[in-house]
Coordinates of C-alpha atoms and ligand atoms in Angstrom, one line a residue:
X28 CA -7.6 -52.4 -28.0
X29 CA -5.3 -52.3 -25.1
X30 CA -1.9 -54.3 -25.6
X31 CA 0.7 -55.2 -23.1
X32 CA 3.7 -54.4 -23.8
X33 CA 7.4 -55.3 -21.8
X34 CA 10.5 -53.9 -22.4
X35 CA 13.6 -55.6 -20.9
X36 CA 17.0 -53.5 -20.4
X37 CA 19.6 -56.2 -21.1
X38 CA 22.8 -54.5 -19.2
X39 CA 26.4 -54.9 -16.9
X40 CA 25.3 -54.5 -13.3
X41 CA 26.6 -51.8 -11.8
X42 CA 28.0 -52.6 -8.6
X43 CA 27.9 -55.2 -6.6
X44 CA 25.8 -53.8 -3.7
X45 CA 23.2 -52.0 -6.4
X46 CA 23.2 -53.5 -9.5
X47 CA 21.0 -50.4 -10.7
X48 CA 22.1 -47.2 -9.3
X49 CA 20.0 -45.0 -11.9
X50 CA 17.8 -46.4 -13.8
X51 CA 18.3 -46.3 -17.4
X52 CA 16.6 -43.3 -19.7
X53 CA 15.7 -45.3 -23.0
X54 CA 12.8 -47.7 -21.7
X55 CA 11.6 -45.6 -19.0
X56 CA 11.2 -42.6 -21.8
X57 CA 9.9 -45.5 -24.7
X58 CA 7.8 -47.4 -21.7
X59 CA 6.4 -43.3 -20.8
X60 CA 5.4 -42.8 -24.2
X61 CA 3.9 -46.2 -25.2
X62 CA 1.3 -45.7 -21.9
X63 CA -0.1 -42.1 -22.9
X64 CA -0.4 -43.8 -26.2
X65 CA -2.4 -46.2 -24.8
X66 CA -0.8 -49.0 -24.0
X67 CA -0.4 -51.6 -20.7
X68 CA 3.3 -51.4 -20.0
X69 CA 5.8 -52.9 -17.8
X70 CA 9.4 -52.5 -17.4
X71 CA 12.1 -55.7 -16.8
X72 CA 15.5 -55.5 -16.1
X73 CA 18.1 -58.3 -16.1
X74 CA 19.9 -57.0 -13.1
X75 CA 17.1 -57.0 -10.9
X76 CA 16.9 -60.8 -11.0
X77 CA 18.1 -63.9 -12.2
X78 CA 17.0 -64.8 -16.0
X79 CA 14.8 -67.4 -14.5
X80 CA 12.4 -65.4 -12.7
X81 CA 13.4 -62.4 -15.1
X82 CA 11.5 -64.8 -17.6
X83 CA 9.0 -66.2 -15.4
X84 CA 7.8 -62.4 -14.8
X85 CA 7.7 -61.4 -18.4
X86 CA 5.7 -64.9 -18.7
X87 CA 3.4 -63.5 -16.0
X88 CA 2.8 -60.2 -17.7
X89 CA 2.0 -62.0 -20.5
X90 CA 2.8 -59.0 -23.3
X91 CA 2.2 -59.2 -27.0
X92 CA 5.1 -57.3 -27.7
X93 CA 8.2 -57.3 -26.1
X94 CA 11.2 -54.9 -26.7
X95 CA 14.8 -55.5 -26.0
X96 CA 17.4 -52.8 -25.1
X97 CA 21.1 -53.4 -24.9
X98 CA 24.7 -51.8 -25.6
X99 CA 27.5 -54.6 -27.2
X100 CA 28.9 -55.9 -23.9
X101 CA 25.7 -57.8 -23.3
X102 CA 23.9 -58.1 -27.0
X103 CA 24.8 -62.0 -26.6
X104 CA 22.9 -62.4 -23.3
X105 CA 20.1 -60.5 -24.8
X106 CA 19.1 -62.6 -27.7
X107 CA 19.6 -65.7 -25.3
X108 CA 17.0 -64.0 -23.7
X109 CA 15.1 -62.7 -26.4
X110 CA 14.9 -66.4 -28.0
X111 CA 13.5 -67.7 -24.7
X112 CA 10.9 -65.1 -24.5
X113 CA 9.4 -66.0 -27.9
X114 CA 7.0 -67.9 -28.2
X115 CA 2.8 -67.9 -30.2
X116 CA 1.5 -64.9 -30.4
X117 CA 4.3 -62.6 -29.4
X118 CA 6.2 -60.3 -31.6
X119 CA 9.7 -59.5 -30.2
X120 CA 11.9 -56.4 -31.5
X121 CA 15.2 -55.2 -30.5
X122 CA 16.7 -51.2 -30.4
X123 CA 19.1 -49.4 -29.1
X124 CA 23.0 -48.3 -29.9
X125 CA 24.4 -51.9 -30.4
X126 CA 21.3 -52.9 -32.3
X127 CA 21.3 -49.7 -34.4
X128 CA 25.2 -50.8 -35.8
X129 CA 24.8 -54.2 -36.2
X130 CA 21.8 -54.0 -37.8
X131 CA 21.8 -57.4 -40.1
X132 CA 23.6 -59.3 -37.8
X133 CA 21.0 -58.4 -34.7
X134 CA 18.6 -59.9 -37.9
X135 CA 20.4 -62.8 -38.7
X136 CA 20.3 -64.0 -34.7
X137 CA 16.4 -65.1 -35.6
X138 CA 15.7 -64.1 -32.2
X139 CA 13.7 -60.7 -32.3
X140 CA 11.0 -60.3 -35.2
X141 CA 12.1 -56.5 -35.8
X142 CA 15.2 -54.6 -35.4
X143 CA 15.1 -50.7 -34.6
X144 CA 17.4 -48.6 -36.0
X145 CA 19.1 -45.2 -34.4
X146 CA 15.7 -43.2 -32.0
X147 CA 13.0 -45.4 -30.8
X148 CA 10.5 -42.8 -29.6
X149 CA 8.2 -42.7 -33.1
X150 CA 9.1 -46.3 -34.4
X151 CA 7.8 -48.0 -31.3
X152 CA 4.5 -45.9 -31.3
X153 CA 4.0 -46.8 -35.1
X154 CA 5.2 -50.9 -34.2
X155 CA 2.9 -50.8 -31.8
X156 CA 0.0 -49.6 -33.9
X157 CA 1.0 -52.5 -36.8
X158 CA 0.8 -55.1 -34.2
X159 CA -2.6 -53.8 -32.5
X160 CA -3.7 -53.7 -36.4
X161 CA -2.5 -57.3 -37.0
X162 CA 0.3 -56.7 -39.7
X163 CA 3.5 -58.4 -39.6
X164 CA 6.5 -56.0 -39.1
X165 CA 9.4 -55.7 -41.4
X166 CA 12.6 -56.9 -40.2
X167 CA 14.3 -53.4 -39.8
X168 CA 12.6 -49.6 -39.3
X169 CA 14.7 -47.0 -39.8
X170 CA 14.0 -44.7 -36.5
X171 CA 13.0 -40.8 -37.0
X172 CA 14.2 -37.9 -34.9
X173 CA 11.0 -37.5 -32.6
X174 CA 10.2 -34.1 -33.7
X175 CA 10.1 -32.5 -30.4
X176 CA 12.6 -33.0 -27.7
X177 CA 11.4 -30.9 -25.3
X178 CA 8.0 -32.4 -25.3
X179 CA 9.1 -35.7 -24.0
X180 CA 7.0 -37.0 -21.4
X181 CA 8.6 -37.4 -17.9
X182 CA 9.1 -40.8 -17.0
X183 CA 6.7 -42.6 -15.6
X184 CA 6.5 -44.7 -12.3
X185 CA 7.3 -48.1 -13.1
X186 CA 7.0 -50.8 -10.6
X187 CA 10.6 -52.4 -12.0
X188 CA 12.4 -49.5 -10.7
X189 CA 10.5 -48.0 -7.7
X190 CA 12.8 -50.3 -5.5
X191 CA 15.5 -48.9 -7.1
X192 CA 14.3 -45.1 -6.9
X193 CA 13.1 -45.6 -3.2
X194 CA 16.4 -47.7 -1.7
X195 CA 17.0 -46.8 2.0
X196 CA 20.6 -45.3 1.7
X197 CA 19.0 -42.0 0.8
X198 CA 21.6 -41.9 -2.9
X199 CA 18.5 -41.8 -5.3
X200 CA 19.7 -40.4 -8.2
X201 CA 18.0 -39.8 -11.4
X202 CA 19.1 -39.6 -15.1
X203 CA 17.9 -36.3 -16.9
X204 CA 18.7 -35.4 -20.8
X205 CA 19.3 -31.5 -21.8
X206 CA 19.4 -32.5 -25.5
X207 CA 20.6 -34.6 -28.2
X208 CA 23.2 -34.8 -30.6
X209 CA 26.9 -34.5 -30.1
X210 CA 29.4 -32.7 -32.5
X211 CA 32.3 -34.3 -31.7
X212 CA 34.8 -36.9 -33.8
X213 CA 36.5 -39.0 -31.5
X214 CA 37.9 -42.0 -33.4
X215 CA 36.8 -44.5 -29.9
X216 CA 32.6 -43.8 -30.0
X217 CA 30.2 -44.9 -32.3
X218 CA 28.2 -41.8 -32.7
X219 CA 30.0 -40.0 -35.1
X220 CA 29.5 -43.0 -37.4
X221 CA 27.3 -41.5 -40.2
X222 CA 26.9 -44.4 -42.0
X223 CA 24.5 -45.5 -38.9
X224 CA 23.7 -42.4 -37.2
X225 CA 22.3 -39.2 -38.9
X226 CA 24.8 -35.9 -38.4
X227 CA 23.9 -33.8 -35.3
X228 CA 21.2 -32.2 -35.3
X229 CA 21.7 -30.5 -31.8
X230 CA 18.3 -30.6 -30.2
X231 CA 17.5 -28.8 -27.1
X232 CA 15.3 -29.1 -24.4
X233 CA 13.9 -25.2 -21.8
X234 CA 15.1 -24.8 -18.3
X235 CA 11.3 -25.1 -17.9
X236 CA 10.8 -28.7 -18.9
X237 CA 13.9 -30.1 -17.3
X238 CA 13.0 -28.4 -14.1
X239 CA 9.3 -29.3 -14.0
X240 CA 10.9 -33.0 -15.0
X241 CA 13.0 -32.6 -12.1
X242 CA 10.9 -31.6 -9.3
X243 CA 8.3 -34.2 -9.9
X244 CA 10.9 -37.1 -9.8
X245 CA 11.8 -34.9 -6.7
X246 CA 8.5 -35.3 -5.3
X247 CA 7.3 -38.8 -6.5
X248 CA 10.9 -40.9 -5.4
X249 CA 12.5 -38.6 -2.9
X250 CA 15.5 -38.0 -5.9
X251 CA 18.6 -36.4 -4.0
X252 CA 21.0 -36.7 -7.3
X253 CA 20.9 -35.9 -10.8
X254 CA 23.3 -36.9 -13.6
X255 CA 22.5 -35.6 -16.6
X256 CA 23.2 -38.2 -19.2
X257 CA 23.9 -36.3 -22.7
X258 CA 27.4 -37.2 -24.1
X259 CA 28.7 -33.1 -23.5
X260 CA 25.9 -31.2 -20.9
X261 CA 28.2 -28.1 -21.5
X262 CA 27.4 -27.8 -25.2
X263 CA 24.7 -25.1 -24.5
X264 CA 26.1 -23.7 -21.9
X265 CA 23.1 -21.0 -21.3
X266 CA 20.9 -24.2 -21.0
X267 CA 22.8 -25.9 -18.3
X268 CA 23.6 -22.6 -16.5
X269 CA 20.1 -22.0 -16.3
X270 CA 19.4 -25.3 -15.2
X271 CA 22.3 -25.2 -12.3
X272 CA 20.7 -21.5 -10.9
X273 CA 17.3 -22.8 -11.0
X274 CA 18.3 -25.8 -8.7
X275 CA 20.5 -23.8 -6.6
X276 CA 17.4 -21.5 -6.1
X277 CA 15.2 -24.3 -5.9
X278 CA 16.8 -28.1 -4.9
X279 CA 19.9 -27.2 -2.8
X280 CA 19.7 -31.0 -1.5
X281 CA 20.0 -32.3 -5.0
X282 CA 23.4 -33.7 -5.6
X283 CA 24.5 -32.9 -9.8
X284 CA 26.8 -34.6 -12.0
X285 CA 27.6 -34.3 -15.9
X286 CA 30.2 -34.7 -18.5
X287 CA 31.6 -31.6 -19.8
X288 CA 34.2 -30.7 -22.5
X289 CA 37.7 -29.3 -22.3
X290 CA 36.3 -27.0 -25.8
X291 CA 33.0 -26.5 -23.5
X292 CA 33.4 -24.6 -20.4
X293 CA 33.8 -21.0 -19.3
X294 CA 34.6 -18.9 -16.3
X295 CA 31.5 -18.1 -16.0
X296 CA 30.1 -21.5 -15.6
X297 CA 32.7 -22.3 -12.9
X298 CA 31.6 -19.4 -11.1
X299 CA 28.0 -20.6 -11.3
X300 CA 28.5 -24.2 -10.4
X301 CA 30.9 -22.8 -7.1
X302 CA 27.9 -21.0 -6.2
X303 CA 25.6 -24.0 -6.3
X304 CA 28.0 -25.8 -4.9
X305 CA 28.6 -23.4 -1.9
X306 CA 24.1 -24.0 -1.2
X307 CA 24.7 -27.7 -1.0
X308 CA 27.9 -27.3 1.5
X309 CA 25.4 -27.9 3.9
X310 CA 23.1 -30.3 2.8
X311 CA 26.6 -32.9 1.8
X312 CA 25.7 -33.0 -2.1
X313 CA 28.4 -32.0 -4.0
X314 CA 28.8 -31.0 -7.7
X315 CA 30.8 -33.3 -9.9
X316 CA 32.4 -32.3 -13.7
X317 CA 33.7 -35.7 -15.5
X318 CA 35.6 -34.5 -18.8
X319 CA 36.5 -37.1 -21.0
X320 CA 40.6 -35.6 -20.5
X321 CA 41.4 -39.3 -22.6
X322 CA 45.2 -38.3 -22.3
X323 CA 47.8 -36.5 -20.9
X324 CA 49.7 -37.0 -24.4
X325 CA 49.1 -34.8 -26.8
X326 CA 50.1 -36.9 -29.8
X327 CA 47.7 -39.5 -28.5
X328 CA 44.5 -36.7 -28.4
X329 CA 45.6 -36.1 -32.0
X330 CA 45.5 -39.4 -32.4
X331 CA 42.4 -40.1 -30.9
X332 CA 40.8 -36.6 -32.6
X333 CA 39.7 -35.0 -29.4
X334 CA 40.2 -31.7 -30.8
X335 CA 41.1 -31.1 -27.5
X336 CA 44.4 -29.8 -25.8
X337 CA 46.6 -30.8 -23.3
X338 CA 47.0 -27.3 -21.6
X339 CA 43.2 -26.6 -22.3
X340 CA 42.3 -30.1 -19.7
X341 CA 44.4 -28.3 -17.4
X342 CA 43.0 -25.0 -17.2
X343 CA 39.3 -26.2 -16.9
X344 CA 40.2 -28.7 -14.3
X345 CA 41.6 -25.3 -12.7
X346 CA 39.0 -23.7 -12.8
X347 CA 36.8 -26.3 -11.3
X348 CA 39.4 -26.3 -8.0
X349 CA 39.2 -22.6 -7.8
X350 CA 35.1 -23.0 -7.4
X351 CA 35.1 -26.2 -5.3
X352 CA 33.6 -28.4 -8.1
X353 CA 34.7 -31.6 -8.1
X354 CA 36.2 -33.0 -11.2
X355 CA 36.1 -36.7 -12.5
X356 CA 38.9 -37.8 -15.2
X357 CA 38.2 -40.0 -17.9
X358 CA 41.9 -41.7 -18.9
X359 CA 41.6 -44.0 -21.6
X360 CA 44.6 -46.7 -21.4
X361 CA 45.5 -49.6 -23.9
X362 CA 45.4 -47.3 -27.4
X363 CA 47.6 -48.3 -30.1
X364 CA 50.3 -46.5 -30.8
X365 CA 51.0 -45.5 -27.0
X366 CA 54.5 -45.3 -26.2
X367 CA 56.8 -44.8 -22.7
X368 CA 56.7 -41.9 -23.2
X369 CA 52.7 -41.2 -23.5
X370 CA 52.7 -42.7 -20.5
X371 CA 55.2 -39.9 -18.6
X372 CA 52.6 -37.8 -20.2
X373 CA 49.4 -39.0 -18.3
X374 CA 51.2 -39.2 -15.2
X375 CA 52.2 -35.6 -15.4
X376 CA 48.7 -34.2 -16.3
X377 CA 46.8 -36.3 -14.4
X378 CA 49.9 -34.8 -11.3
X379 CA 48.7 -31.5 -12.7
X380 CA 45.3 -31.5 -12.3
X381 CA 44.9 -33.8 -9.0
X382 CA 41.4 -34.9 -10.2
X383 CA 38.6 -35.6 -7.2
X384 CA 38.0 -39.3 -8.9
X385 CA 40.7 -40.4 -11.7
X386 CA 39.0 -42.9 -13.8
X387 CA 41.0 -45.1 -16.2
X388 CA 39.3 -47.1 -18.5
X389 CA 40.8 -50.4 -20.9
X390 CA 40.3 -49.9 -24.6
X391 CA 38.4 -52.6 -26.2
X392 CA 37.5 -50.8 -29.5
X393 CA 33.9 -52.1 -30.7
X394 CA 32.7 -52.2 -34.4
X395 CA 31.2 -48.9 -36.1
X396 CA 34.1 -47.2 -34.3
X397 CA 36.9 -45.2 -36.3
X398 CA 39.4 -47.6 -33.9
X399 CA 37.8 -50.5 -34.6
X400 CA 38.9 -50.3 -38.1
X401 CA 42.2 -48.8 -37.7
X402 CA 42.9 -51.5 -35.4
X403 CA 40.8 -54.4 -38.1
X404 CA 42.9 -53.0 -40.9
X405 CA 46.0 -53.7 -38.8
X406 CA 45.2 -57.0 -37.8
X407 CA 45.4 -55.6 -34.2
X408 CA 42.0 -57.1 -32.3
X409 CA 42.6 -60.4 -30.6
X410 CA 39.0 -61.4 -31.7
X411 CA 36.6 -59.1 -33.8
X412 CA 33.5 -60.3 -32.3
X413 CA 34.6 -59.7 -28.6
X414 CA 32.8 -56.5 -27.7
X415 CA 33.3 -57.8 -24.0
X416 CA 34.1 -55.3 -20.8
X417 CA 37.8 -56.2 -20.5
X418 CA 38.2 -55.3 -16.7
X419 CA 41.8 -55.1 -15.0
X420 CA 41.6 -58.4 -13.1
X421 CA 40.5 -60.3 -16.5
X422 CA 43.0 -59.0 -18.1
X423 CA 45.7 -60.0 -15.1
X424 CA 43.9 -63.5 -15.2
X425 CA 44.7 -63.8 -19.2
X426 CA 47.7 -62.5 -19.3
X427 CA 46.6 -60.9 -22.3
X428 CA 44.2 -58.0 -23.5
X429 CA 42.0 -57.0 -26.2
X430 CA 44.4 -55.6 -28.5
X431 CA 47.7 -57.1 -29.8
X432 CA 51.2 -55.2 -29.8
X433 CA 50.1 -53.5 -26.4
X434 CA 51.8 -53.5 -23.0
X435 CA 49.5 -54.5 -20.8
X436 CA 51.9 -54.9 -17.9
X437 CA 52.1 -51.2 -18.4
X438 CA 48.4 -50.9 -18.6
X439 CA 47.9 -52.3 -15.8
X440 CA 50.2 -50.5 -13.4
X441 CA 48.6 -47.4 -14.5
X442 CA 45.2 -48.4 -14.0
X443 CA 45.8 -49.8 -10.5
X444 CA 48.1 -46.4 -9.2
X445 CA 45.0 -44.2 -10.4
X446 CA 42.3 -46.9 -9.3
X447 CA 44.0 -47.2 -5.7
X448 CA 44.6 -43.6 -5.5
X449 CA 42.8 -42.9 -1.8
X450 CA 39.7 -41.0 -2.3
X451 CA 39.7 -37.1 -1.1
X452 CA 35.6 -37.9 -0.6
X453 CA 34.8 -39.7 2.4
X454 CA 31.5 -40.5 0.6
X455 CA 32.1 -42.6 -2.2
X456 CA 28.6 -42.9 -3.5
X457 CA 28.5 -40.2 -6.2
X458 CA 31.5 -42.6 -8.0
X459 CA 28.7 -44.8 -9.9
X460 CA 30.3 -43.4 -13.4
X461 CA 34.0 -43.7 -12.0
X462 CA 33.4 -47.7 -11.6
X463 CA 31.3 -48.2 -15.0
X464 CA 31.9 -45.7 -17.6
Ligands
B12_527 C1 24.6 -42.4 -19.8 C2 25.4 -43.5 -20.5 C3 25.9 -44.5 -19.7 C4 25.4 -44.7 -18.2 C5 24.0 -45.4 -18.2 C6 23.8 -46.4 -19.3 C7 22.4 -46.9 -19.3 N1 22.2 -47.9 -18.5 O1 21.6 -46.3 -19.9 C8 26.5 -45.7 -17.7 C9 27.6 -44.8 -17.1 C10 26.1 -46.7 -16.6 C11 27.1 -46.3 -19.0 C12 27.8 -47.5 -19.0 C13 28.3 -48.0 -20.1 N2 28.3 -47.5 -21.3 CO1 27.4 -45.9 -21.8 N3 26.6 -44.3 -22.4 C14 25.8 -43.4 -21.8 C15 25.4 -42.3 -22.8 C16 26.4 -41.1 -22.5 C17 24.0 -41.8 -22.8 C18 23.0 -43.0 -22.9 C19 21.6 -42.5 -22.9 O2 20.9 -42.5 -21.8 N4 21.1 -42.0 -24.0 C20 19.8 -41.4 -24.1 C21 18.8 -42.5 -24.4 C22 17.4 -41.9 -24.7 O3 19.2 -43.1 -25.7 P1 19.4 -44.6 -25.9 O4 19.6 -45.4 -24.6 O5 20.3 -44.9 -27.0 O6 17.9 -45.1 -26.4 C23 17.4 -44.5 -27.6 C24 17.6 -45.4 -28.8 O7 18.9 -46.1 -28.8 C25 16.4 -46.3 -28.9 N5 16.3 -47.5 -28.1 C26 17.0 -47.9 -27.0 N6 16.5 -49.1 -26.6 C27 15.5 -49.4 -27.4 C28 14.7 -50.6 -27.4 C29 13.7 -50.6 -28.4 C30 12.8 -51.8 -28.3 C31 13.5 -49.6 -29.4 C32 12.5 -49.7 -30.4 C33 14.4 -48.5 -29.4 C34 15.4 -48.4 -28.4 O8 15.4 -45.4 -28.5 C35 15.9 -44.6 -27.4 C36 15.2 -43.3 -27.6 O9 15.5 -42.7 -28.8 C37 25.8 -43.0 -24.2 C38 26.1 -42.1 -25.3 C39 24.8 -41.7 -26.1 N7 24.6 -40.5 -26.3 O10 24.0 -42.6 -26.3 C40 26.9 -44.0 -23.8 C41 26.9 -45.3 -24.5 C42 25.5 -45.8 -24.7 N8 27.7 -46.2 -23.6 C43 28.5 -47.0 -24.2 C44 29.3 -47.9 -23.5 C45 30.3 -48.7 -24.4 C46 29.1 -48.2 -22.2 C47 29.8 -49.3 -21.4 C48 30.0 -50.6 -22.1 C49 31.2 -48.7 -21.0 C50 32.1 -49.6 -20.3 N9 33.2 -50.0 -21.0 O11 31.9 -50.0 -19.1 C51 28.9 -49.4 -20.1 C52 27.9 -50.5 -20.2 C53 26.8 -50.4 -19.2 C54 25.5 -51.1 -19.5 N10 24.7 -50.8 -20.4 O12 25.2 -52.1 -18.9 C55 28.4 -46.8 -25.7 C56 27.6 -48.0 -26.3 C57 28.3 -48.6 -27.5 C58 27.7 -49.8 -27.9 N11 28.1 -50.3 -29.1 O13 26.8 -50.4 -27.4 C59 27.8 -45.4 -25.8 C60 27.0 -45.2 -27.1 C61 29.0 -44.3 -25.7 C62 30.1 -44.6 -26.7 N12 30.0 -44.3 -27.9 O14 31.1 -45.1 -26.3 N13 26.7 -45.5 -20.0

């Protein structure tokens, strides 16, 4: 028996002109693997339309099961949504990051039948076969590793995000994974929390399969950009070199973007990105590094365990001028503790390394974070449950900000100098990170 099946991405839009730049990986790669399994899928995306016709097409489609997929900032509109959606007959389940941590309470909303924990790829398969079969589902499935990393399907071509993939300003970018699993501690992300999420297993996927990926998304949507989405690309760095020749070689009009790591980066992988880069002088794409820099203070990376140094985000972002690569900095503003100062700090480093795109972002620690906790203990969060995006011009509007004992007058200044900085790229369009992430 063939079942439909929807899942609906639940997310912040964008920007303003494209609420969905790249579409995301986890329903396209769920949605991929739930059709060769044998199912009639469609994909949904609250961006691409109001809720009313967002439920009037899932209505339409008329799936048995439906699948949510959401990080914290919009979990509330997605059980509003997920509650509208059910109805006789249909069996509604929830995954992804914010669903994986709060677990019970994703439960306790009565709005989704089943509640995914941690990787989707072999739960949904085995939901789906339970629902075909006729049996009821159990309120939470832990998720399993798929097995296999490199033998993930590529995605396949969904109507919900052709649009998006085919949109006439000629930026199609695409999101690809090299592996999974990050080694890292810092006190501000969820991953590291192994009470949720199992320790790293670092999983890798071949030059092969994420060039054969490539090319066809190349072929079937026209993709000029790729950002590759894992948390540090640079972890195996013969894996992402490999990658960077082969499109060199082969895509010299594909635009490239990932997050490195101050710990994570060589000469040699400068040398190889300037080379790339110096093949797509002509076509315009450009090569961007974002590193998650954080601070300029190095009591505050301590504080923050980056296991990073101040002196270390200096020389890569060096290194990256000296090969024409352009380098994104992630500043992280609003962390307790911070101090004058800190402050003098940032400005200096961020002087120092004259990033292509400086990106500050607002703190608003969420649960299953090391901060959240520090700050819970302390009776620091203005309200526990607000996993909200605090943007600059909400928190000018307030007057106040997420977390208490911070000056956000001081916050705010810094934001707006590195926010207003003018912009060495006439072409602003490879920024969709800077204004989201
Ligand atoms: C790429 C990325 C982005 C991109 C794209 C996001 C997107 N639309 O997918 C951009 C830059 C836009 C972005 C923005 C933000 N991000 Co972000 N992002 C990531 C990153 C680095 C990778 C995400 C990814 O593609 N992973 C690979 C896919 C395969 O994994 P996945 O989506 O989790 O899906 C798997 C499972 O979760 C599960 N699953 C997911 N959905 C479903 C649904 C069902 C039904 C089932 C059964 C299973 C299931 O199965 C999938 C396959 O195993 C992660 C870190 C990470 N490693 O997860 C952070 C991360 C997801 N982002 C995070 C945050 C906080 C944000 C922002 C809120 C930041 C901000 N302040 O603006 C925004 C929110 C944007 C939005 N969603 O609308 C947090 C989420 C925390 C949380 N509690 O929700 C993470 C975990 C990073 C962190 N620790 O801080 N992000």
């Amino acid at each position: 028996m063939r079942m439909r099946v929807a899942l609906v991405y639940v997310g912040q839009p964008e920007s303003e002109l494209r609420p969905v730049m790249s579409p995301p990986i986890g329903p396209q790669l769920l949605g991929s693997l739930l059709l060769e399994h044998g199912a009639d899928v469609e994909l949904f995306d609250s961006r691409l339309q109001p809720a009313d016709r967002l439920l009037a097409a899932i209505d339409d489609f008329d799936p048995r099961l439906v699948g949510f997929s959401y990080l914290s900032p919009n979990a509330d509109e997605a059980v509003t949504l997920a509650h509208a959606v059910r109805g006789p007959g249909r069996v509604v389940i929830a995954g992804g990051v914010h669903a994986s941590i709060h677990t019970e309470a994703t439960v306790a909303t009565g709005a989704f039948d089943c509640v995914v924990r941690r990787e989707g790829e072999s739960a949904v398969l085995d939901l789906y076969d339970r629902v075909v079969a006729g049996e009821a589902l159990p309120p939470i499935v832990e998720g399993t590793a798929w097995p296999d990393v490199d033998a993930l399907p590529p995605y396949a071509d969904f109507d919900c995000y052709r649009g998006v993939y085919a949109s006439s300003d000629a930026y199609r970018p695409v999101y690809l994974q090299l592996g999974r699993g990050c080694p890292m501690q810092c006190t501000f992300c969820e991953l590291p929390n192994r009470s949720v999420f199992e320790p790293p297993r670092r999983r890798f996927r071949t030059v092969e399969r994420v060039m054969a990926e490539l090319h066809e998304y190349v072929r079937r949507w026209g993709v000029d950009f790729v950002t590759i989405a894992d948390p540090i690309a640079t972890l195996n760095l013969p894996l992402l070199m490999g990658v960077v020749r082969r499109m060199d070689a082969e895509l010299p009009h594909v635009g490239l973007m990932f997050n490195g790591h101050v710990n994570r980066f060589s000469p040699a992988l400068a040398e190889c990105l300037g080379e790339a880069q110096a093949g797509r002088d002509r076509e315009g794409q450009r090569i961007t590094v974002w590193f998650g820099f954080e601070s300029g203070s190095q009591r505050l990376l301590e504080f923050m365990r980056k296991r990073t140094t101040v002196a270390d985000g200096v020389a890569v972002a060096e290194l990256c001028r000296q090969h024409d690569v352009q380098v994104g900095a992630n500043l992280l503003l609003g962390v307790p503790t911070e101090t004058d100062e800190d402050y003098a700090a940032h400005h200096a480093f961020m002087d120092t390394i004259a990033p292509t795109f400086p990106n500050p972002n607002i703190l608003n620690p969420l649960p299953g974070t090391e901060m959240y906790d520090y700050c819970a203990a302390r009776g620091l969060l203005r309200d526990p449950d607000d996993y909200s995006i605090w943007r600059d011009t909400d928190i000018a509007a307030r007057g106040e900000g997420p977390v208490l004992g911070i000056d956000y007058e001081r916050v705010l200044a810094t934001y707006r100098r590195y926010r207003e900085q003018p912009e060495p790229d006439p072409e602003p369009r490879y920024r969709s990170w800077a204004s989201d992430d």
